[in-house]
CSV table of C-alpha atoms in Angstrom, one decimal:
chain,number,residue,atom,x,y,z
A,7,UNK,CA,222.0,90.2,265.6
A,8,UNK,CA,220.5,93.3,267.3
A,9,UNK,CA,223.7,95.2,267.1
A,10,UNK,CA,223.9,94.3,263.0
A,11,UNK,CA,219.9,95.6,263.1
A,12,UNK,CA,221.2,99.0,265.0
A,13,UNK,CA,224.0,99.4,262.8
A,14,UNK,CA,221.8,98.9,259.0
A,15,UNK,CA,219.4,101.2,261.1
A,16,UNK,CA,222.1,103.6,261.8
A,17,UNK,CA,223.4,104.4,257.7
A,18,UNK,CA,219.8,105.5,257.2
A,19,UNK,CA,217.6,104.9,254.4
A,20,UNK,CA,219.8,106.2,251.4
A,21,UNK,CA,222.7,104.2,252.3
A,22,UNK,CA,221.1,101.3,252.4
A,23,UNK,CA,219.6,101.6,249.1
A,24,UNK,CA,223.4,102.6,247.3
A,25,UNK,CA,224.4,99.6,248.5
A,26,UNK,CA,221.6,97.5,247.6
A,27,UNK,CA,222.4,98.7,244.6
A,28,UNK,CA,226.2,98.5,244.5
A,29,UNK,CA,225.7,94.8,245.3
A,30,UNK,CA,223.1,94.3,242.6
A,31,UNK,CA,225.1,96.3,240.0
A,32,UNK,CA,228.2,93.7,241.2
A,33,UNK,CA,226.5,90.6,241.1
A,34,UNK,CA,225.3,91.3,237.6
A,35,UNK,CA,228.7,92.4,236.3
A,36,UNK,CA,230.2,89.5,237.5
A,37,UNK,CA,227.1,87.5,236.0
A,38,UNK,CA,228.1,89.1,232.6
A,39,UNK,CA,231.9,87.8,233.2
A,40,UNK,CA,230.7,84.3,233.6
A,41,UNK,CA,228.6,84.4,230.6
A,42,UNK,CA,231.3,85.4,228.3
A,43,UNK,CA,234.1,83.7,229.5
A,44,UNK,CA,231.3,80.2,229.8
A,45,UNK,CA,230.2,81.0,226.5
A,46,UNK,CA,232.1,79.5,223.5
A,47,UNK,CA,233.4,81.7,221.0
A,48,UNK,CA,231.7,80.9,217.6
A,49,UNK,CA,234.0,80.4,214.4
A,50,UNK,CA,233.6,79.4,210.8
A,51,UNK,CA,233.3,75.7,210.2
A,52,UNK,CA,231.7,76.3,206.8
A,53,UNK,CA,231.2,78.3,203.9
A,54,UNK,CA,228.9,78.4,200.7
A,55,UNK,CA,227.4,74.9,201.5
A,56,UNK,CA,224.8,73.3,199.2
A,57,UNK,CA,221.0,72.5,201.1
A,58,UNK,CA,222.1,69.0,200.8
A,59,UNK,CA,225.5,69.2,202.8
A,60,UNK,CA,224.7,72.0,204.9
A,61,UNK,CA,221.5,69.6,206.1
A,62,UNK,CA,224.0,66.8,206.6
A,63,UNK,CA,226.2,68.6,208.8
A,64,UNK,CA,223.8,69.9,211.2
A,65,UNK,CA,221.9,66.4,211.3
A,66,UNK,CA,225.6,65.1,212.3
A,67,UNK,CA,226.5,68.4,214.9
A,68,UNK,CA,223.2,67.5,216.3
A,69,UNK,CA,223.8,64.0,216.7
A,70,UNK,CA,227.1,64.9,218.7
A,71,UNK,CA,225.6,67.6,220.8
A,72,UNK,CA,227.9,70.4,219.4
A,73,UNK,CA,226.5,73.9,219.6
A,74,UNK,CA,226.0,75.5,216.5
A,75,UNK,CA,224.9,78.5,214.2
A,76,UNK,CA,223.5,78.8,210.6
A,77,UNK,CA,223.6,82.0,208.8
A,78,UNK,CA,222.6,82.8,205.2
A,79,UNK,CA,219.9,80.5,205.2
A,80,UNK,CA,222.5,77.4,206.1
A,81,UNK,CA,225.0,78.3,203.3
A,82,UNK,CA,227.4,79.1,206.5
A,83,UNK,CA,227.7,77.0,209.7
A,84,UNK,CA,229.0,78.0,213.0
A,85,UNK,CA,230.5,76.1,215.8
A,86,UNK,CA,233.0,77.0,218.6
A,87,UNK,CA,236.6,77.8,218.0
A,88,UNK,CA,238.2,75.1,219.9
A,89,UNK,CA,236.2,72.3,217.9
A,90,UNK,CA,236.4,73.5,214.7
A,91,UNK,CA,239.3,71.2,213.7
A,92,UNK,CA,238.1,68.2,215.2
A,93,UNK,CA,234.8,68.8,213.6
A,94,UNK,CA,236.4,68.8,210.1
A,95,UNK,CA,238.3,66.0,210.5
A,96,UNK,CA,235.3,63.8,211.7
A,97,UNK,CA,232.9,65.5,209.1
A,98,UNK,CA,236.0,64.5,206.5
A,99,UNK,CA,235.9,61.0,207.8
A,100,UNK,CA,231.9,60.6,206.4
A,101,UNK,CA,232.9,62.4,203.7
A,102,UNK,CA,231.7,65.7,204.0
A,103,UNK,CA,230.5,68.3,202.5
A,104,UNK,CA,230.5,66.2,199.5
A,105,UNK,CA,230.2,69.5,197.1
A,106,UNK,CA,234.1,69.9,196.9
A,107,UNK,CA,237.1,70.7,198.4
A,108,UNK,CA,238.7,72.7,201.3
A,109,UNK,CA,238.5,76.3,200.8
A,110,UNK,CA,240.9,79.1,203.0
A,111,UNK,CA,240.0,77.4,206.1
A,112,UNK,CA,242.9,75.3,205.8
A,113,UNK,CA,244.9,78.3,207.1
A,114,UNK,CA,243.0,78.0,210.5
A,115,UNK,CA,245.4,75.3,211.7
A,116,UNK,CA,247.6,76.4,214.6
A,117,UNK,CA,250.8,75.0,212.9
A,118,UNK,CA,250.9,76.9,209.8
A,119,UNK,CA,253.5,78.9,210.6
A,120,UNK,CA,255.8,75.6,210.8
A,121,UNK,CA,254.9,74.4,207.4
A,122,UNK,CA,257.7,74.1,204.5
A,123,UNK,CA,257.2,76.6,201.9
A,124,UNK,CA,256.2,73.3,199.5
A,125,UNK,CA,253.2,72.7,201.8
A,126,UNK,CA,252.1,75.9,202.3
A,127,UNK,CA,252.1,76.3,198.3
A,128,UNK,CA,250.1,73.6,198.2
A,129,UNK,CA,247.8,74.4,200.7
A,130,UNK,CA,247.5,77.8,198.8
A,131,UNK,CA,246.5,75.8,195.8
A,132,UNK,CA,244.3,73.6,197.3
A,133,UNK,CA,242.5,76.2,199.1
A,134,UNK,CA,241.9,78.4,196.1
A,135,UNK,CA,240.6,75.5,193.9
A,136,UNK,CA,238.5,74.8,197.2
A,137,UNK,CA,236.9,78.4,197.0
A,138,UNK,CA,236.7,78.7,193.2
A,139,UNK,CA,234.4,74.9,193.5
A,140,UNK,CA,232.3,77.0,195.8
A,141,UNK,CA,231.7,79.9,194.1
A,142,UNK,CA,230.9,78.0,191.1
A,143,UNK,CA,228.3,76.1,193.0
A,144,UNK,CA,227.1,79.0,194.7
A,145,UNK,CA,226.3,80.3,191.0
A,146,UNK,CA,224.5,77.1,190.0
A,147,UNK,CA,222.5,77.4,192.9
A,148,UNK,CA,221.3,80.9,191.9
A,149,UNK,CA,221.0,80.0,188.5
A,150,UNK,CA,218.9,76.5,189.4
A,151,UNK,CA,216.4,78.8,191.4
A,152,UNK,CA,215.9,81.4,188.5
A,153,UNK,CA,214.7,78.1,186.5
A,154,UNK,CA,212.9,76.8,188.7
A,155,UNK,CA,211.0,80.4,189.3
A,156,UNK,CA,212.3,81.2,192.3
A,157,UNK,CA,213.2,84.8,192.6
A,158,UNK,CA,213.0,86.3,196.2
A,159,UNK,CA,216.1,85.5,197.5
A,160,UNK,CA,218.7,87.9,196.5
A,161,UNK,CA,222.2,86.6,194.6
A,162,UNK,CA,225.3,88.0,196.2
A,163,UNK,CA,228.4,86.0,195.6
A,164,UNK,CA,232.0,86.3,196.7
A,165,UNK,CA,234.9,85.2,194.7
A,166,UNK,CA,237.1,85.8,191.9
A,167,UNK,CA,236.5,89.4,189.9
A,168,UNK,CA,234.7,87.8,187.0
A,169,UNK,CA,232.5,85.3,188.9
A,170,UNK,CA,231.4,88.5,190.8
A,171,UNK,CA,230.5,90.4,187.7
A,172,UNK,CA,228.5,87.0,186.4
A,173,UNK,CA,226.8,87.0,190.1
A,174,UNK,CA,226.3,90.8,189.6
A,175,UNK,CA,224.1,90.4,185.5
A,176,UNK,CA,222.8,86.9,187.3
A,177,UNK,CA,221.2,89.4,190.1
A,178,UNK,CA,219.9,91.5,187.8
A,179,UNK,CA,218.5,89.3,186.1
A,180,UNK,CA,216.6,88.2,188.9
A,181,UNK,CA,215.8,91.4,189.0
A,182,UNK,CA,214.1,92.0,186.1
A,183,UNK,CA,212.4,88.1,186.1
A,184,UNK,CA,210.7,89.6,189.7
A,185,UNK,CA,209.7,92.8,187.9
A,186,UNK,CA,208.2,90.6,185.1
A,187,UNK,CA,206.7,88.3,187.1
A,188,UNK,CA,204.7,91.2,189.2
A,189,UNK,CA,203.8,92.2,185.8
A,190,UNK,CA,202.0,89.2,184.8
A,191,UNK,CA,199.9,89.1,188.1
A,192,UNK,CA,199.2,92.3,188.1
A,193,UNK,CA,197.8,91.9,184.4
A,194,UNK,CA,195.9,88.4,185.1
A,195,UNK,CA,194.0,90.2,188.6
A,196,UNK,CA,193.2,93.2,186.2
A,197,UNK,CA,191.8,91.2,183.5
A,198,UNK,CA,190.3,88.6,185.9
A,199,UNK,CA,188.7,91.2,187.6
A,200,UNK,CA,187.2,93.1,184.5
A,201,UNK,CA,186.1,89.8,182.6
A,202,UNK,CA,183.8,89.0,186.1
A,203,UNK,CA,181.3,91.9,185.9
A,204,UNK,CA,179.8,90.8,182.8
A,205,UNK,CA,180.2,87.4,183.1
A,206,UNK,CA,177.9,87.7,186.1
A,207,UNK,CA,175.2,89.3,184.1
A,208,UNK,CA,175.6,86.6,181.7
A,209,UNK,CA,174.8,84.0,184.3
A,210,UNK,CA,172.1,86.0,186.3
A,211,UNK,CA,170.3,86.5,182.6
A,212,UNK,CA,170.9,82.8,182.2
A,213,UNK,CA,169.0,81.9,185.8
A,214,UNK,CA,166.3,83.9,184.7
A,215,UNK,CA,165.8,82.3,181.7
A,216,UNK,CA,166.3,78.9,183.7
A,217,UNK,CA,163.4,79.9,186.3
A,218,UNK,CA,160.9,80.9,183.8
A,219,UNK,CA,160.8,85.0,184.3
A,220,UNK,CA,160.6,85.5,180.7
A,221,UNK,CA,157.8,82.8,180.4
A,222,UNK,CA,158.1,79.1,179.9
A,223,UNK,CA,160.2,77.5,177.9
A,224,UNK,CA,160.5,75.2,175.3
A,225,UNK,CA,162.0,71.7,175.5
A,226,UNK,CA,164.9,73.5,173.2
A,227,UNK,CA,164.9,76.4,174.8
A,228,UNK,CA,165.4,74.7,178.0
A,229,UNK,CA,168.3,72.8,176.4
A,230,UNK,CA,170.0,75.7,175.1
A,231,UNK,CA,169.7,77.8,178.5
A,232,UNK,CA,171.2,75.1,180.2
A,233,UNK,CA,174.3,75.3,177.7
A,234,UNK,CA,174.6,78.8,178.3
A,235,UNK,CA,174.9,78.7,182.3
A,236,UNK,CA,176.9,75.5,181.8
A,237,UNK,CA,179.5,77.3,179.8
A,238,UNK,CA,178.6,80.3,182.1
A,239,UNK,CA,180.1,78.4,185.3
A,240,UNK,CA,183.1,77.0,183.5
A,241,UNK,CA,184.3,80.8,182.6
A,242,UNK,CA,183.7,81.4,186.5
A,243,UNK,CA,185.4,78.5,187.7
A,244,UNK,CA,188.6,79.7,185.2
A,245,UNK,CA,188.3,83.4,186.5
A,246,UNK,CA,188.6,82.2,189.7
A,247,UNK,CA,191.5,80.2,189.1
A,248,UNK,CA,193.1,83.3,187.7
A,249,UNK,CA,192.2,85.2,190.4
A,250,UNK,CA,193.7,82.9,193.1
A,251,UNK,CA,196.9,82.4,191.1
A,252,UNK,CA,197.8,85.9,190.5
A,253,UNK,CA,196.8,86.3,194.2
A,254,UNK,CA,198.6,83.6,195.6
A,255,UNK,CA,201.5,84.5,193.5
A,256,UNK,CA,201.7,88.0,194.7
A,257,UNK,CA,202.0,86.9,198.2
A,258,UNK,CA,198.8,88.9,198.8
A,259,UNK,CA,196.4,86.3,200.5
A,260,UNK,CA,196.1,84.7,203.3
A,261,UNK,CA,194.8,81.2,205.3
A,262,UNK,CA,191.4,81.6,206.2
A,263,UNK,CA,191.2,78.6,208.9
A,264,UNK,CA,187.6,77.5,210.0
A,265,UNK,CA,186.2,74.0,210.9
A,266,UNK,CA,184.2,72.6,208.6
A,267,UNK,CA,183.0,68.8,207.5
A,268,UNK,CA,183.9,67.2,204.2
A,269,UNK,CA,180.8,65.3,203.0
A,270,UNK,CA,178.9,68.4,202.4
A,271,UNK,CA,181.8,70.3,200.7
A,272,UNK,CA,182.5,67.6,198.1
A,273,UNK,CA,178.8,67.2,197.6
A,274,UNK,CA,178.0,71.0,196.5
A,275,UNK,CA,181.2,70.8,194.4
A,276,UNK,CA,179.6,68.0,192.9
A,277,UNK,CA,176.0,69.3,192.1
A,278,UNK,CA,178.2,72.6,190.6
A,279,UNK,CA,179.5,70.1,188.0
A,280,UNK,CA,176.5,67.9,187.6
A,281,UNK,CA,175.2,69.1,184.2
A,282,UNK,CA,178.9,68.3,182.7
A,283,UNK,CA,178.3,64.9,184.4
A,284,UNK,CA,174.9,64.3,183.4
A,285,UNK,CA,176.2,65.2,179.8
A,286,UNK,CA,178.7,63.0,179.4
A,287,UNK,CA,177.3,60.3,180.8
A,288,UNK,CA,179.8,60.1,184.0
A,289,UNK,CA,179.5,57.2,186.5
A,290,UNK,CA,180.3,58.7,189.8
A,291,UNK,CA,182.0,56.5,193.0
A,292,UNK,CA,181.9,58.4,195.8
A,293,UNK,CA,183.3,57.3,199.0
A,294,UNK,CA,183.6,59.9,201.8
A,295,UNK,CA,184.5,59.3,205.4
A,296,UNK,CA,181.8,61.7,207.7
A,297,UNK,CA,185.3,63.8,208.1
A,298,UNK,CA,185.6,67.6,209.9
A,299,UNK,CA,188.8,68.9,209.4
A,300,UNK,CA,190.3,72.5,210.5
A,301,UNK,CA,191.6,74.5,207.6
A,302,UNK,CA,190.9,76.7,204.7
A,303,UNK,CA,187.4,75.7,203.6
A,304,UNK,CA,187.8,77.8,200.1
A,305,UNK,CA,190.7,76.6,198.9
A,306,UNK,CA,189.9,73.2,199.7
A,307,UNK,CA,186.8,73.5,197.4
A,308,UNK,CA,189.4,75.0,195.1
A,309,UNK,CA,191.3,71.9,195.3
A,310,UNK,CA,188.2,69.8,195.1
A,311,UNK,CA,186.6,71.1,192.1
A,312,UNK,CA,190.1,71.7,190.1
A,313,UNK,CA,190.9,67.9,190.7
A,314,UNK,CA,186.9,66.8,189.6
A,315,UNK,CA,187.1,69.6,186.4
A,316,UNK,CA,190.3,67.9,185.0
A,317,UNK,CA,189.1,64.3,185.9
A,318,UNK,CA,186.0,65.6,183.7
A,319,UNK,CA,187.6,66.9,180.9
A,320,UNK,CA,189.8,63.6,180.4
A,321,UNK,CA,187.2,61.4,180.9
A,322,UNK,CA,185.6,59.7,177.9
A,323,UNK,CA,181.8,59.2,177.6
A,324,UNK,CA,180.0,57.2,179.6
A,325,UNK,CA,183.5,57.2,181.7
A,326,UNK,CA,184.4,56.6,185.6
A,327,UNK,CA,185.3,59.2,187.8
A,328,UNK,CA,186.1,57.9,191.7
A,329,UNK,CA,186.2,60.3,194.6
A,330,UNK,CA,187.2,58.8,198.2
A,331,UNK,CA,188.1,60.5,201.5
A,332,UNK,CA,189.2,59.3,204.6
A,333,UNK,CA,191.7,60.0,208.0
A,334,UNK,CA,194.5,58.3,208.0
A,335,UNK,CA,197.1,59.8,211.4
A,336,UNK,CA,195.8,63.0,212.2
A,337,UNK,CA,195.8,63.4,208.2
A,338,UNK,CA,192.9,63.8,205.5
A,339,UNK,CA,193.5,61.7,202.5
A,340,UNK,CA,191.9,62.3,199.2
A,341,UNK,CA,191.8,60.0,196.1
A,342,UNK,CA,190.2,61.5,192.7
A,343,UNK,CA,190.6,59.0,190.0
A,344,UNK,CA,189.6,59.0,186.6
A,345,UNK,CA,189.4,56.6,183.4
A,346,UNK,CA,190.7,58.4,181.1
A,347,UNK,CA,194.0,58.2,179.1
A,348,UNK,CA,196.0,58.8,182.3
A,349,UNK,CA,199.0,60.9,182.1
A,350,UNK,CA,201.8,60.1,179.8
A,351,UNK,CA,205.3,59.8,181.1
A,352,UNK,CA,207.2,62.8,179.7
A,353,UNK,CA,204.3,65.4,181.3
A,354,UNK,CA,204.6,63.9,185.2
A,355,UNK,CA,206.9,66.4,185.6
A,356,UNK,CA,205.8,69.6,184.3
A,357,UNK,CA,202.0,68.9,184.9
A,358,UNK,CA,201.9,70.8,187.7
A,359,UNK,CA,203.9,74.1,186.5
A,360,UNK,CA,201.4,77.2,185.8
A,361,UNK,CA,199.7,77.5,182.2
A,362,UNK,CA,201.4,74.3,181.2
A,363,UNK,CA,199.3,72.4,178.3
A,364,UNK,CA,199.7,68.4,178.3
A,365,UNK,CA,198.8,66.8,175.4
A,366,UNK,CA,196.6,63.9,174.7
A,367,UNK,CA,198.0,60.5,173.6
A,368,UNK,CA,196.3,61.5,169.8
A,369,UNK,CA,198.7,64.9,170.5
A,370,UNK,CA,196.0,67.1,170.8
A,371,UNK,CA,196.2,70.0,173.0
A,372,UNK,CA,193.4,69.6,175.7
A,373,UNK,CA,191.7,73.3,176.5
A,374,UNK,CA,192.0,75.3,179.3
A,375,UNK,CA,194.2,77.8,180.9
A,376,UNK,CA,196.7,75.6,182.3
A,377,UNK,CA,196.6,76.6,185.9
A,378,UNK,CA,194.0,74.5,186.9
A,379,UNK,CA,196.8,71.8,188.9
A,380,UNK,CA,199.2,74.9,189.7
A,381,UNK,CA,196.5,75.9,191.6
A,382,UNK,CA,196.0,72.5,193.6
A,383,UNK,CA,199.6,72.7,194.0
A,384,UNK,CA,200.0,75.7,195.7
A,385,UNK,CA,197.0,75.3,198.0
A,386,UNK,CA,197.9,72.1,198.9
A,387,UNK,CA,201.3,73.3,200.2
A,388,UNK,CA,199.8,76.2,201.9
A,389,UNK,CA,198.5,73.5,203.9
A,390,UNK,CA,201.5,71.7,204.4
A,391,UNK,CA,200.0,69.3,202.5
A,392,UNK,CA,201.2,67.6,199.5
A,393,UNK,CA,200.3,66.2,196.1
A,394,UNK,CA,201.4,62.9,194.3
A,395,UNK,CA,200.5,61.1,191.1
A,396,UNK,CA,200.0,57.5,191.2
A,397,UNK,CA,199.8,54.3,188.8
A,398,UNK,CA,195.8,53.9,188.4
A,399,UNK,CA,195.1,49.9,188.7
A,400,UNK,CA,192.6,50.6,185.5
A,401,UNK,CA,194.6,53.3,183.8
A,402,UNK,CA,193.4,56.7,183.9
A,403,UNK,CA,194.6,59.2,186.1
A,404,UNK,CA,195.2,59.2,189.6
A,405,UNK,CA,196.0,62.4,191.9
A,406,UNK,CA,196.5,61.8,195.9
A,407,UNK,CA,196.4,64.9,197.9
A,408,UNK,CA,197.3,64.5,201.7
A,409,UNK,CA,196.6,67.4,204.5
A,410,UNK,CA,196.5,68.2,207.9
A,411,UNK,CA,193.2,67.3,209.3
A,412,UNK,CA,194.0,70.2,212.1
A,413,UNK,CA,195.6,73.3,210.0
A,414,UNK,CA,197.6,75.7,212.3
A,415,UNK,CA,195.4,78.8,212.4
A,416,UNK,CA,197.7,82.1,212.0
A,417,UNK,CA,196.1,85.4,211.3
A,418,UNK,CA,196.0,85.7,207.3
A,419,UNK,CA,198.4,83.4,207.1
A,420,UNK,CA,201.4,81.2,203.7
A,421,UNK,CA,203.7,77.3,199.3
A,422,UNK,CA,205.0,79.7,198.5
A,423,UNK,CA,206.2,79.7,198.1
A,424,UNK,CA,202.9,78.5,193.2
């Protein structure tokens, strides 16, 4: 042991540090040779998958352990090379993908060079009515997410010549619907923005009328003045509506995450609406869990007092309106019910698409700017939250909104994704 002590002695300092490193340089090249020769090579299994396939097939690669990877957001799935055939056999067997047929990978089997000419014409037939399935799909895709307003993810489509040019207008198109869109918001903050200076002079006029600075009133008076700043806080609540739609829309706002309790929230959106109440008459059930929740306390008055307006506005006189709250699994659940007409079958579907104007069962057009629910909606699923109609035991209307009593706080944080 000594003599091995001398001898390190003996090479001196430098030595020993070239081949300290010389070792270390070895041992991490060897390291590197393990790792790609241990490490499976990754091949197509694949291609231009619908959300509904390409969710089936990793839920099933999952289930047998298989290591995978998605690319172009799960259109394409990867797995290694020497289970790629097995994989499409067994995926075959449960009958997937469902979308269609066999594209080019076909040609991946190891015996195609001793096919017949017959089957590989065959196979050459099968694989292009495969591919041409899948670029037709891929286009219905694109052209399912320009209807339903969707227009951030770009369209780039491989396939025959003229499918490419219909991807290529389909992508302008897009294109120009994003342009438009940016348009609109930036039109609607603009406005929104303009209309709120004087409409704030109209409503501090109007409390100054209300707290006698101009000398008492009359009975009439008093009346009247109360019209005005009722109106006056309608327009507000609208404007604000606009103003977080176009915001939201534009991607340019964040989560504001604070803790906060419920009862007092719903309570001053309440007494913001009580003159409409006292108006028409409104009996009020309120029943609120003593709730505190983590999670964007302005929105969620946003939520609130667009679900109590519309329950207002379809309310008849001397009407029900029923508010509840309450935790149910780490969740806050919120019931607004009305006793109005309720919500014919034919608008359950759009009512919750921007500007969108149901009609009455007399087929009237009920007033407002039609955001009012968009709104809701897209809160709500900034929240990972959702929204739901259901079938009011007394008719009238009945919207359930369920969020995370504990919302995730990220700095200026995420639909929508409304």
């Amino acid at each position: 042991m000594q003599s091995l002590v001398s001898f390190l002695r003996g090479l001196g300092a430098s030595r020993l540090m070239a081949m300290v490193a010389v070792t270390a340089a070895l041992i991490g090249f060897f390291a590197f040779v393990i790792m790609r020769v241990t490490t499976p090579q990754m091949t197509t299994l694949f291609t231009d998958l619908s959300l509904e396939d390409s969710n089936a097939v990793i839920k099933d690669l999952e289930r047998q352990a298989i290591p995978f990877e998605i690319r172009n957001d799960g259109a394409i799935i990867l797995v290694p090379k020497d289970k790629v055939t097995r994989l499409r056999m067994k995926l075959a067997e449960g009958g997937l993908p469902k979308g269609g047929g066999v594209g080019y990978e076909i040609f991946d089997k190891s015996d195609a060079l001793g096919t017949t000419s017959f089957v590989q014409n065959i196979n050459h037939l099968r694989a292009l009515e495969g591919e041409l399935a899948r670029t037709i799909r891929a286009i219905d895709r694109a052209i399912s997410e320009l209807g339903r307003g969707t227009f951030s993810r770009p369209i780039a489509i491989r396939g025959p010549a003229d499918l490419e040019r219909l991807a290529a207008q389909l992508e302008w198109l897009r294109g120009r619907l994003l342009d438009l869109a940016q348009e609109k918001n930036r039109f609607l903050r603009h406005m929104s923005h303009e209309l709120k200076t004087p409409l704030a002079n109209i409503r501090e006029g109007t409390e100054l009328l209300m707290d006698g600075a101009v000398g008492d009133l009359q009975s009439g008076q008093r009346e009247v003045t109360a019209i005005l700043r009722e109106n006056g806080m309608k327009l507000q609540r609208l404007i604000e509506n606009l103003l977080s739609f176009s915001a939201w829309q534009a991607k340019s706002v964040g989560l504001e995450i604070s803790e906060f309790k419920l009862r007092p929230l719903i309570k001053s959106v309440l007494e913001n609406q009580q003159l409409t109440l006292v108006a028409q008459r409104v009996r009020l059930e309120v029943h609120v869990e003593d709730l505190t929740t983590l999670a964007d306390r302005g929105k969620v008055r946003l939520i609130l007092d667009n679900l109590l307006s519309n329950a207002v506005k379809f309310t008849p006189r001397g009407g029900t309106i029923a508010i509840h709250a309450r935790g149910e699994r780490e969740q806050l659940v919120l019931d607004v019910m009305d006793s109005g007409p309720g919500i014919p079958p034919e608008d359950r579907n759009r009512i919750f698409e921007a500007f969108y104007q149901g009609k009455t069962p007399q087929g009237g057009y009920v007033k407002g700017t039609g955001i009012g629910l968009s709104v809701v909606t897209e809160f709500v699923s900034a929240h990972s939250g959702s929204i739901e109609i259901l079938e009011a035991k007394a008719g009238g209307a009945h919207f359930r909104v369920r969020l995370p009593m504990r919302q995730a706080a990220t700095p200026s944080e995420k639909a929508h994704a409304a």
